[in-house]
Amino acid sequence: MPKYFPYKKIKYGGQYVPETLMPALLELETAYEKFKKDAAIQTRFKDLLHHYAGRPTPLYYAENLSKKLGCKIYLKREDLLHGGAHKTNNAIGQGLLARFMGKKRLIAETGAGQHGFATAMIGAFLGMETEIYMGVEDIERQRLNVLRMKACGAKINPVEIRPGIGTLKDAVNEALRDWVTNVRTTYYLFGTAAGPHPYPTMVRDFQRVIGQEIKQQIKHHAGSLPKVIIACVGGGSNAIGAFYEFINDDVGLWGAEPGGKGIKTGHHGAAINCGCDTILHGSLSKALCDEDGQIKEAYSISAGLDYPGVGPEHVYLSQTKRAKYFPITDAQAIAGFKLLSQTEGIIPALESAHAVALAVEYAKKCQPDDIVVINISGRGDKDMEQVAKYL
Ligand SMILES: Cc1ncc(COP(=O)(O)O)c(C=O)c1O
């Protein structure tokens, strides 16, 4: 299991945490190695992905959108997964790992509420006490998911760094504080492919089923691999899950970063395009910084992409030029949201709408037979109140 993703002299990833957390990370690393080799638990994981979560999710040929954009568009329907987003894959995997380690309590951070809800679901299923940290701004803009978490019996801990201010970064900080204090009983179920090692690798492993299925399904439907796979990038879990199986293939890997109000305005979350090399939440990666190297606030219309950092493996893929990452503005994402809803009757999450918008850009240079796969990471019900004014 690689601790680092090396590029020239820089080693992205690693474990940059207070000494008090090191034993917990080492315990996690060791347990995960055992978990991977335990045949019974791996069978249980696959069984739950199938019967509880509803995998495999369909790969749907979007005929109307294809006609409109002038190439062959397939949608990987993670929006149809139980819970409404890809986050369920990782929550089931880490939930089982927590149990395997004998932990009694789950904690998690959440932005869009999808990871919080996935953790609440699995906490209820496993009969574990579950607490979710969530920024006050996100509690306001993702109210439906807050109610869904409560319905599953999870406790929500609002995080407010200044009056009315608090998003995903702040929720991660609070969850880390809780973990340091309660490390013996508590498992920190991290929601994205970032954070200290082994989280980026572990979350990728739990999400790579997305790409494995895409590969099988596209060969079956289209008889060849796609020209490109497009996914949105917050911390990077749905994107690395969709990309990983294709790393050694001749397939383009394109990530949509949150371009917010536009890169020039400074109000965005495009960590790969605009970030500096720095440490955030326990790993060396790229994150938005000011002139003094302090982490800057991110901004995105979509709570799940409103994060100043990104997972280290994406930085590695970008630096080695294996994958490309493009900022997509709020306005483009809203246009993508409406386009998919109105051509196919599929309402994407605002996060996934960034990937749709990037596909619109990509399609401008495509030939009619080019195959494009868009990972629809989640469904848009949670965003309806927020987009109401654009409808
Ligand atoms: C539907 C959906 N897609 C994407 C993301 C972004 O996360 P990641 O980059 O880890 O896939 C989120 C985060 O909450 C989400 O809810």
CSV table of C-alpha atoms and ligand atoms in Angstrom, one decimal:
chain,number,residue,atom,x,y,z
A,1,MET,CA,0.0,0.0,0.0
A,2,PRO,CA,1.8,3.2,-1.1
A,3,LYS,CA,2.2,5.8,1.6
A,4,TYR,CA,3.3,8.4,-1.0
A,5,PHE,CA,2.5,9.3,-4.7
A,6,PRO,CA,6.0,10.5,-5.8
A,7,TYR,CA,6.5,13.1,-8.4
A,8,LYS,CA,10.1,14.1,-9.0
A,9,LYS,CA,11.4,15.1,-5.6
A,10,ILE,CA,8.0,15.7,-4.1
A,11,LYS,CA,6.1,12.9,-2.3
A,12,TYR,CA,2.4,13.7,-2.1
A,13,GLY,CA,0.4,12.0,0.6
A,14,GLY,CA,2.0,10.8,3.8
A,15,GLN,CA,1.0,11.2,7.4
A,16,TYR,CA,1.4,14.7,8.7
A,17,VAL,CA,-0.6,14.5,12.0
A,18,PRO,CA,0.0,15.2,15.6
A,19,GLU,CA,2.0,12.5,17.5
A,20,THR,CA,-1.1,11.5,19.4
A,21,LEU,CA,-2.8,10.3,16.2
A,22,MET,CA,0.1,8.3,14.9
A,23,PRO,CA,-0.8,5.1,16.9
A,24,ALA,CA,-4.3,5.3,15.5
A,25,LEU,CA,-3.1,5.6,11.9
A,26,LEU,CA,-0.7,2.7,12.4
A,27,GLU,CA,-3.5,0.6,13.9
A,28,LEU,CA,-5.7,1.5,10.9
A,29,GLU,CA,-3.0,0.6,8.4
A,30,THR,CA,-2.4,-2.8,10.0
A,31,ALA,CA,-6.1,-3.6,10.4
A,32,TYR,CA,-6.7,-2.6,6.7
A,33,GLU,CA,-4.0,-5.0,5.5
A,34,LYS,CA,-5.7,-7.8,7.4
A,35,PHE,CA,-9.2,-6.7,6.3
A,36,LYS,CA,-8.1,-6.9,2.6
A,37,LYS,CA,-6.9,-10.5,3.1
A,38,ASP,CA,-9.9,-11.7,5.1
A,39,ALA,CA,-11.9,-13.7,2.6
A,40,ALA,CA,-15.1,-13.9,4.7
A,41,ILE,CA,-15.3,-10.1,5.2
A,42,GLN,CA,-14.5,-9.4,1.5
A,43,THR,CA,-17.4,-11.7,0.6
A,44,ARG,CA,-19.6,-9.8,3.1
A,45,PHE,CA,-18.5,-6.5,1.5
A,46,LYS,CA,-19.4,-7.6,-2.0
A,47,ASP,CA,-22.7,-9.1,-0.8
A,48,LEU,CA,-23.7,-5.8,0.9
A,49,LEU,CA,-22.7,-3.8,-2.2
A,50,HIS,CA,-25.0,-6.0,-4.2
A,51,HIS,CA,-28.0,-6.6,-2.0
A,52,TYR,CA,-28.0,-3.6,0.3
A,53,ALA,CA,-26.6,-0.9,-1.9
A,54,GLY,CA,-27.8,-2.1,-5.3
A,55,ARG,CA,-24.6,-2.6,-7.3
A,56,PRO,CA,-23.8,-2.9,-10.1
A,57,THR,CA,-25.3,0.5,-11.0
A,58,PRO,CA,-26.3,0.9,-14.7
A,59,LEU,CA,-24.2,2.4,-17.4
A,60,TYR,CA,-26.9,4.2,-19.4
A,61,TYR,CA,-26.6,5.3,-23.0
A,62,ALA,CA,-28.0,8.8,-23.0
A,63,GLU,CA,-29.4,9.0,-26.4
A,64,ASN,CA,-31.0,12.4,-26.2
A,65,LEU,CA,-27.9,14.0,-24.7
A,66,SER,CA,-25.7,12.2,-27.3
A,67,LYS,CA,-27.8,13.7,-30.1
A,68,LYS,CA,-27.5,17.2,-28.6
A,69,LEU,CA,-23.8,17.0,-28.0
A,70,GLY,CA,-22.8,15.2,-31.1
A,71,CYS,CA,-21.0,12.1,-29.6
A,72,LYS,CA,-21.8,9.0,-27.7
A,73,ILE,CA,-22.5,9.8,-24.1
A,74,TYR,CA,-22.9,7.1,-21.4
A,75,LEU,CA,-23.8,7.9,-17.8
A,76,LYS,CA,-22.5,5.8,-14.9
A,77,ARG,CA,-25.5,5.9,-12.6
A,78,GLU,CA,-24.1,6.3,-9.1
A,79,ASP,CA,-27.1,8.4,-8.5
A,80,LEU,CA,-29.1,5.2,-8.4
A,81,LEU,CA,-27.0,3.7,-5.6
A,82,HIS,CA,-28.8,3.3,-2.2
A,83,GLY,CA,-28.4,6.6,-0.4
A,84,GLY,CA,-28.3,8.5,-3.7
A,85,ALA,CA,-24.5,8.8,-4.3
A,86,HIS,CA,-21.2,6.9,-4.6
A,87,LYS,CA,-20.4,7.7,-1.0
A,88,THR,CA,-22.3,4.5,0.1
A,89,ASN,CA,-19.5,2.3,-1.4
A,90,ASN,CA,-16.9,3.8,0.9
A,91,ALA,CA,-19.2,3.9,3.9
A,92,ILE,CA,-20.0,0.2,3.7
A,93,GLY,CA,-16.3,-0.7,3.3
A,94,GLN,CA,-15.1,1.5,6.2
A,95,GLY,CA,-18.1,0.6,8.4
A,96,LEU,CA,-17.2,-3.1,8.1
A,97,LEU,CA,-13.5,-2.2,8.8
A,98,ALA,CA,-14.6,-0.3,11.9
A,99,ARG,CA,-16.5,-3.3,13.1
A,100,PHE,CA,-13.5,-5.6,12.2
A,101,MET,CA,-11.3,-3.4,14.4
A,102,GLY,CA,-13.8,-3.7,17.3
A,103,LYS,CA,-14.7,0.0,17.4
A,104,LYS,CA,-18.0,1.1,19.0
A,105,ARG,CA,-18.6,4.5,17.6
A,106,LEU,CA,-18.4,6.1,14.1
A,107,ILE,CA,-17.7,9.8,13.4
A,108,ALA,CA,-17.6,11.5,10.0
A,109,GLU,CA,-17.4,14.9,8.4
A,110,THR,CA,-19.8,15.9,5.6
A,111,GLY,CA,-20.3,18.7,3.2
A,112,ALA,CA,-23.2,17.9,0.9
A,113,GLY,CA,-24.5,15.6,3.5
A,114,GLN,CA,-24.2,12.5,1.2
A,115,HIS,CA,-21.2,11.1,3.1
A,116,GLY,CA,-22.9,12.0,6.4
A,117,PHE,CA,-26.0,10.2,5.3
A,118,ALA,CA,-24.0,7.2,4.0
A,119,THR,CA,-22.3,6.9,7.4
A,120,ALA,CA,-25.6,7.3,9.2
A,121,MET,CA,-27.1,4.5,7.1
A,122,ILE,CA,-24.2,2.1,7.8
A,123,GLY,CA,-24.1,3.2,11.5
A,124,ALA,CA,-27.8,2.2,11.8
A,125,PHE,CA,-27.2,-1.0,9.9
A,126,LEU,CA,-24.3,-2.0,12.1
A,127,GLY,CA,-25.9,-0.8,15.3
A,128,MET,CA,-23.1,1.7,16.0
A,129,GLU,CA,-23.4,5.1,17.7
A,130,THR,CA,-22.8,7.7,14.9
A,131,GLU,CA,-21.9,11.4,15.0
A,132,ILE,CA,-21.6,13.6,12.0
A,133,TYR,CA,-19.7,17.0,11.9
A,134,MET,CA,-21.2,19.5,9.4
A,135,GLY,CA,-20.6,23.2,8.8
A,136,VAL,CA,-23.5,25.5,9.5
A,137,GLU,CA,-23.5,26.8,5.9
A,138,ASP,CA,-23.9,23.2,4.7
A,139,ILE,CA,-26.6,22.4,7.2
A,140,GLU,CA,-28.5,25.3,5.8
A,141,ARG,CA,-28.0,24.4,2.1
A,142,GLN,CA,-28.4,20.6,2.4
A,143,ARG,CA,-31.4,20.4,4.8
A,144,LEU,CA,-32.8,17.3,3.3
A,145,ASN,CA,-29.7,15.3,4.0
A,146,VAL,CA,-29.6,16.6,7.6
A,147,LEU,CA,-33.1,15.2,8.1
A,148,ARG,CA,-32.1,11.9,6.5
A,149,MET,CA,-29.1,11.5,8.9
A,150,LYS,CA,-31.3,12.3,11.9
A,151,ALA,CA,-33.9,9.7,10.7
A,152,CYS,CA,-31.2,7.1,10.8
A,153,GLY,CA,-30.4,8.0,14.4
A,154,ALA,CA,-27.2,9.9,13.9
A,155,LYS,CA,-26.3,13.0,16.0
A,156,ILE,CA,-25.4,16.1,14.0
A,157,ASN,CA,-22.7,18.4,15.4
A,158,PRO,CA,-22.9,21.8,13.8
A,159,VAL,CA,-19.5,23.4,13.1
A,160,GLU,CA,-19.3,27.2,13.1
A,161,ILE,CA,-15.9,29.0,12.9
A,162,ARG,CA,-17.4,32.5,12.8
A,163,PRO,CA,-21.1,33.5,13.1
A,164,GLY,CA,-22.8,31.8,10.2
A,165,ILE,CA,-19.6,30.4,8.7
A,166,GLY,CA,-18.5,26.8,8.5
A,167,THR,CA,-18.1,24.3,5.6
A,168,LEU,CA,-16.4,21.0,4.9
A,169,LYS,CA,-12.9,22.0,5.8
A,170,ASP,CA,-14.1,23.1,9.3
A,171,ALA,CA,-16.1,19.9,9.7
A,172,VAL,CA,-13.0,17.8,9.0
A,173,ASN,CA,-11.0,19.8,11.6
A,174,GLU,CA,-13.6,19.1,14.3
A,175,ALA,CA,-13.9,15.4,13.4
A,176,LEU,CA,-10.1,15.1,13.7
A,177,ARG,CA,-10.3,16.8,17.1
A,178,ASP,CA,-12.9,14.3,18.2
A,179,TRP,CA,-10.8,11.4,16.9
A,180,VAL,CA,-7.7,12.5,18.8
A,181,THR,CA,-9.8,12.6,22.0
A,182,ASN,CA,-11.7,9.3,21.6
A,183,VAL,CA,-9.3,7.3,19.5
A,184,ARG,CA,-9.7,4.0,21.5
A,185,THR,CA,-13.4,3.6,20.9
A,186,THR,CA,-14.0,5.6,17.8
A,187,TYR,CA,-13.5,5.0,14.1
A,188,TYR,CA,-13.1,8.1,11.9
A,189,LEU,CA,-15.0,7.2,8.7
A,190,PHE,CA,-13.3,9.7,6.3
A,191,GLY,CA,-15.4,10.5,3.2
A,192,THR,CA,-13.0,11.2,0.4
A,193,ALA,CA,-9.7,10.2,-1.1
A,194,ALA,CA,-7.7,12.7,0.9
A,195,GLY,CA,-6.4,12.9,4.5
A,196,PRO,CA,-3.5,11.1,6.0
A,197,HIS,CA,-2.4,7.7,4.7
A,198,PRO,CA,-4.0,5.1,4.5
A,199,TYR,CA,-7.2,7.0,3.8
A,200,PRO,CA,-6.5,8.1,0.2
A,201,THR,CA,-5.6,4.5,-0.8
A,202,MET,CA,-8.4,2.9,1.2
A,203,VAL,CA,-11.1,5.2,-0.1
A,204,ARG,CA,-9.8,4.6,-3.6
A,205,ASP,CA,-10.0,0.9,-3.1
A,206,PHE,CA,-13.5,1.1,-1.8
A,207,GLN,CA,-14.6,3.3,-4.8
A,208,ARG,CA,-12.7,1.5,-7.6
A,209,VAL,CA,-15.7,-0.8,-8.2
A,210,ILE,CA,-17.1,2.2,-10.2
A,211,GLY,CA,-14.4,2.0,-12.8
A,212,GLN,CA,-14.3,-1.8,-12.8
A,213,GLU,CA,-18.0,-1.9,-13.6
A,214,ILE,CA,-17.6,0.8,-16.3
A,215,LYS,CA,-15.0,-1.2,-18.0
A,216,GLN,CA,-17.1,-4.3,-18.2
A,217,GLN,CA,-20.3,-2.5,-19.1
A,218,ILE,CA,-18.8,-0.3,-21.8
A,219,LYS,CA,-17.1,-3.3,-23.5
A,220,HIS,CA,-20.5,-5.1,-23.4
A,221,HIS,CA,-22.5,-2.1,-24.7
A,222,ALA,CA,-20.1,-0.4,-27.1
A,223,GLY,CA,-17.5,-3.1,-27.8
A,224,SER,CA,-14.6,-0.7,-27.0
A,225,LEU,CA,-13.2,1.5,-24.3
A,226,PRO,CA,-14.3,5.1,-24.0
A,227,LYS,CA,-12.3,8.0,-25.4
A,228,VAL,CA,-12.6,9.8,-22.1
A,229,ILE,CA,-14.1,9.4,-18.6
A,230,ILE,CA,-15.3,12.6,-16.8
A,231,ALA,CA,-15.9,13.0,-13.1
A,232,CYS,CA,-16.2,15.9,-10.7
A,233,VAL,CA,-13.4,16.4,-8.1
A,234,GLY,CA,-14.0,17.6,-4.5
A,235,GLY,CA,-11.6,15.6,-2.4
A,236,GLY,CA,-11.6,13.2,-5.3
A,237,SER,CA,-13.2,9.9,-4.3
A,238,ASN,CA,-15.8,9.4,-7.1
A,239,ALA,CA,-13.2,10.5,-9.7
A,240,ILE,CA,-10.4,8.2,-8.5
A,241,GLY,CA,-13.0,5.4,-8.3
A,242,ALA,CA,-14.0,6.0,-11.9
A,243,PHE,CA,-10.4,6.6,-13.2
A,244,TYR,CA,-8.3,4.0,-11.4
A,245,GLU,CA,-9.2,0.9,-13.5
A,246,PHE,CA,-8.2,2.8,-16.7
A,247,ILE,CA,-4.8,4.2,-15.6
A,248,ASN,CA,-2.9,1.9,-17.9
A,249,ASP,CA,-5.4,2.2,-20.8
A,250,ASP,CA,-5.5,4.6,-23.7
A,251,VAL,CA,-8.5,6.5,-22.1
A,252,GLY,CA,-8.6,10.2,-21.2
A,253,LEU,CA,-9.3,10.9,-17.6
A,254,TRP,CA,-10.8,14.4,-17.0
A,255,GLY,CA,-11.7,15.9,-13.7
A,256,ALA,CA,-14.0,18.9,-13.2
A,257,GLU,CA,-12.9,21.1,-10.4
A,258,PRO,CA,-15.2,23.7,-8.7
A,259,GLY,CA,-14.5,27.0,-10.6
A,260,GLY,CA,-17.1,28.8,-8.5
A,261,LYS,CA,-17.6,32.4,-9.5
A,262,GLY,CA,-14.6,32.1,-11.9
A,263,ILE,CA,-10.9,31.6,-11.3
A,264,LYS,CA,-10.1,35.3,-11.7
A,265,THR,CA,-12.5,36.3,-8.9
A,266,GLY,CA,-10.6,34.1,-6.4
A,267,HIS,CA,-13.9,32.6,-5.3
A,268,HIS,CA,-13.5,28.9,-6.2
A,269,GLY,CA,-12.2,25.6,-5.0
A,270,ALA,CA,-9.9,24.6,-7.9
A,271,ALA,CA,-7.0,23.2,-5.8
A,272,ILE,CA,-5.2,21.4,-8.6
A,273,ASN,CA,-5.4,24.3,-11.0
A,274,CYS,CA,-4.7,27.1,-8.5
A,275,GLY,CA,-3.4,25.5,-5.3
A,276,CYS,CA,0.1,25.4,-3.8
A,277,ASP,CA,1.9,22.3,-2.4
A,278,THR,CA,1.0,22.3,1.2
A,279,ILE,CA,-0.3,20.1,4.1
A,280,LEU,CA,-4.0,20.0,4.8
A,281,HIS,CA,-5.8,17.4,7.0
A,282,GLY,CA,-2.8,15.2,7.4
A,283,SER,CA,-1.3,14.9,3.9
A,284,LEU,CA,0.9,16.8,1.5
A,285,SER,CA,-1.1,17.7,-1.5
A,286,LYS,CA,-2.3,20.9,-3.3
A,287,ALA,CA,-4.6,23.3,-1.5
A,288,LEU,CA,-5.7,26.9,-1.9
A,289,CYS,CA,-3.2,29.2,0.0
A,290,ASP,CA,-2.6,32.9,0.6
A,291,GLU,CA,0.8,34.6,0.2
A,292,ASP,CA,1.8,33.5,3.6
A,293,GLY,CA,1.0,29.9,2.8
A,294,GLN,CA,-2.1,29.8,5.0
A,295,ILE,CA,-5.1,27.8,3.8
A,296,LYS,CA,-7.7,30.0,2.0
A,297,GLU,CA,-11.4,29.5,2.2
A,298,ALA,CA,-12.8,27.7,-0.8
A,299,TYR,CA,-16.1,28.6,-2.5
A,300,SER,CA,-18.5,26.5,-4.7
A,301,ILE,CA,-22.2,26.5,-5.3
A,302,SER,CA,-22.0,22.8,-4.5
A,303,ALA,CA,-21.3,21.9,-0.9
A,304,GLY,CA,-19.6,18.7,-1.8
A,305,LEU,CA,-16.9,20.5,-3.8
A,306,ASP,CA,-16.5,23.4,-1.4
A,307,TYR,CA,-13.2,22.3,-0.1
A,308,PRO,CA,-9.7,24.0,-0.5
A,309,GLY,CA,-7.8,20.8,-0.9
A,310,VAL,CA,-7.8,17.6,-3.0
A,311,GLY,CA,-6.6,14.1,-2.6
A,312,PRO,CA,-2.8,13.5,-3.3
A,313,GLU,CA,-3.3,10.8,-6.0
A,314,HIS,CA,-5.1,13.4,-8.2
A,315,VAL,CA,-2.1,15.7,-7.8
A,316,TYR,CA,0.1,12.9,-8.8
A,317,LEU,CA,-2.0,12.1,-11.9
A,318,SER,CA,-2.1,15.7,-12.8
A,319,GLN,CA,1.7,16.3,-12.4
A,320,THR,CA,2.5,13.1,-14.4
A,321,LYS,CA,0.0,14.3,-17.0
A,322,ARG,CA,-2.0,11.1,-16.8
A,323,ALA,CA,-5.2,13.0,-16.0
A,324,LYS,CA,-6.4,16.6,-16.7
A,325,TYR,CA,-8.4,18.8,-14.4
A,326,PHE,CA,-10.5,21.8,-15.5
A,327,PRO,CA,-12.3,24.4,-13.5
A,328,ILE,CA,-16.1,24.5,-14.1
A,329,THR,CA,-17.9,27.6,-12.9
A,330,ASP,CA,-21.2,27.6,-10.9
A,331,ALA,CA,-23.0,29.0,-14.0
A,332,GLN,CA,-21.7,26.2,-16.2
A,333,ALA,CA,-22.7,23.7,-13.5
A,334,ILE,CA,-26.2,25.1,-13.3
A,335,ALA,CA,-26.4,24.9,-17.1
A,336,GLY,CA,-25.2,21.2,-16.9
A,337,PHE,CA,-27.8,20.5,-14.2
A,338,LYS,CA,-30.6,21.8,-16.4
A,339,LEU,CA,-29.3,20.2,-19.6
A,340,LEU,CA,-29.3,16.7,-18.1
A,341,SER,CA,-32.6,17.1,-16.3
A,342,GLN,CA,-34.3,18.4,-19.4
A,343,THR,CA,-32.8,16.1,-22.0
A,344,GLU,CA,-32.9,12.8,-20.1
A,345,GLY,CA,-35.1,13.4,-17.1
A,346,ILE,CA,-32.2,12.6,-14.8
A,347,ILE,CA,-31.6,15.3,-12.1
A,348,PRO,CA,-27.9,15.2,-11.1
A,349,ALA,CA,-26.4,16.4,-7.9
A,350,LEU,CA,-24.8,19.9,-8.3
A,351,GLU,CA,-21.4,18.2,-7.8
A,352,SER,CA,-22.1,15.8,-10.7
A,353,ALA,CA,-23.5,18.7,-12.8
A,354,HIS,CA,-19.9,20.0,-12.9
A,355,ALA,CA,-18.9,16.8,-14.8
A,356,VAL,CA,-21.9,17.2,-17.1
A,357,ALA,CA,-20.7,20.7,-17.9
A,358,LEU,CA,-17.2,19.5,-18.6
A,359,ALA,CA,-18.6,16.9,-21.0
A,360,VAL,CA,-20.4,19.7,-22.8
A,361,GLU,CA,-17.0,21.4,-23.3
A,362,TYR,CA,-15.2,18.2,-24.3
A,363,ALA,CA,-18.0,17.3,-26.8
A,364,LYS,CA,-17.2,20.5,-28.9
A,365,LYS,CA,-14.1,18.8,-30.2
A,366,CYS,CA,-15.5,15.2,-30.5
A,367,GLN,CA,-16.3,13.1,-33.5
A,368,PRO,CA,-19.8,11.4,-33.6
A,369,ASP,CA,-18.4,8.0,-32.7
A,370,ASP,CA,-16.3,9.1,-29.8
A,371,ILE,CA,-17.5,7.6,-26.5
A,372,VAL,CA,-17.6,9.7,-23.4
A,373,VAL,CA,-18.5,8.3,-20.0
A,374,ILE,CA,-19.7,10.8,-17.3
A,375,ASN,CA,-19.8,9.6,-13.8
A,376,ILE,CA,-23.0,10.9,-12.3
A,377,SER,CA,-21.8,10.7,-8.7
A,378,GLY,CA,-25.1,11.5,-7.1
A,379,ARG,CA,-28.7,12.6,-7.5
A,380,GLY,CA,-30.0,16.1,-7.2
A,381,ASP,CA,-32.9,15.9,-4.8
A,382,LYS,CA,-30.8,17.4,-2.0
A,383,ASP,CA,-30.1,20.5,-4.2
A,384,MET,CA,-33.6,21.4,-5.3
A,385,GLU,CA,-34.1,24.3,-2.8
A,386,GLN,CA,-30.8,25.7,-3.9
A,387,VAL,CA,-31.4,25.6,-7.6
A,388,ALA,CA,-35.1,26.6,-7.4
A,389,LYS,CA,-34.2,30.2,-8.3
A,390,TYR,CA,-32.6,29.1,-11.6
A,391,LEU,CA,-35.6,26.9,-12.8
B,1,LIG,C1,-22.9,13.6,-5.1
B,1,LIG,C2,-21.5,14.0,-4.8
B,1,LIG,N1,-20.5,14.0,-5.8
B,1,LIG,C3,-19.3,14.3,-5.5
B,1,LIG,C4,-18.9,14.7,-4.3
B,1,LIG,C5,-17.4,15.2,-4.1
B,1,LIG,O1,-16.7,14.3,-3.3
B,1,LIG,P1,-15.6,13.4,-4.0
B,1,LIG,O2,-14.7,14.3,-4.8
B,1,LIG,O3,-14.9,12.7,-2.8
B,1,LIG,O4,-16.3,12.4,-4.9
B,1,LIG,C6,-19.8,14.8,-3.2
B,1,LIG,C7,-19.4,15.2,-1.9
B,1,LIG,O5,-20.2,15.3,-1.0
B,1,LIG,C8,-21.1,14.4,-3.5
B,1,LIG,O6,-22.1,14.4,-2.5
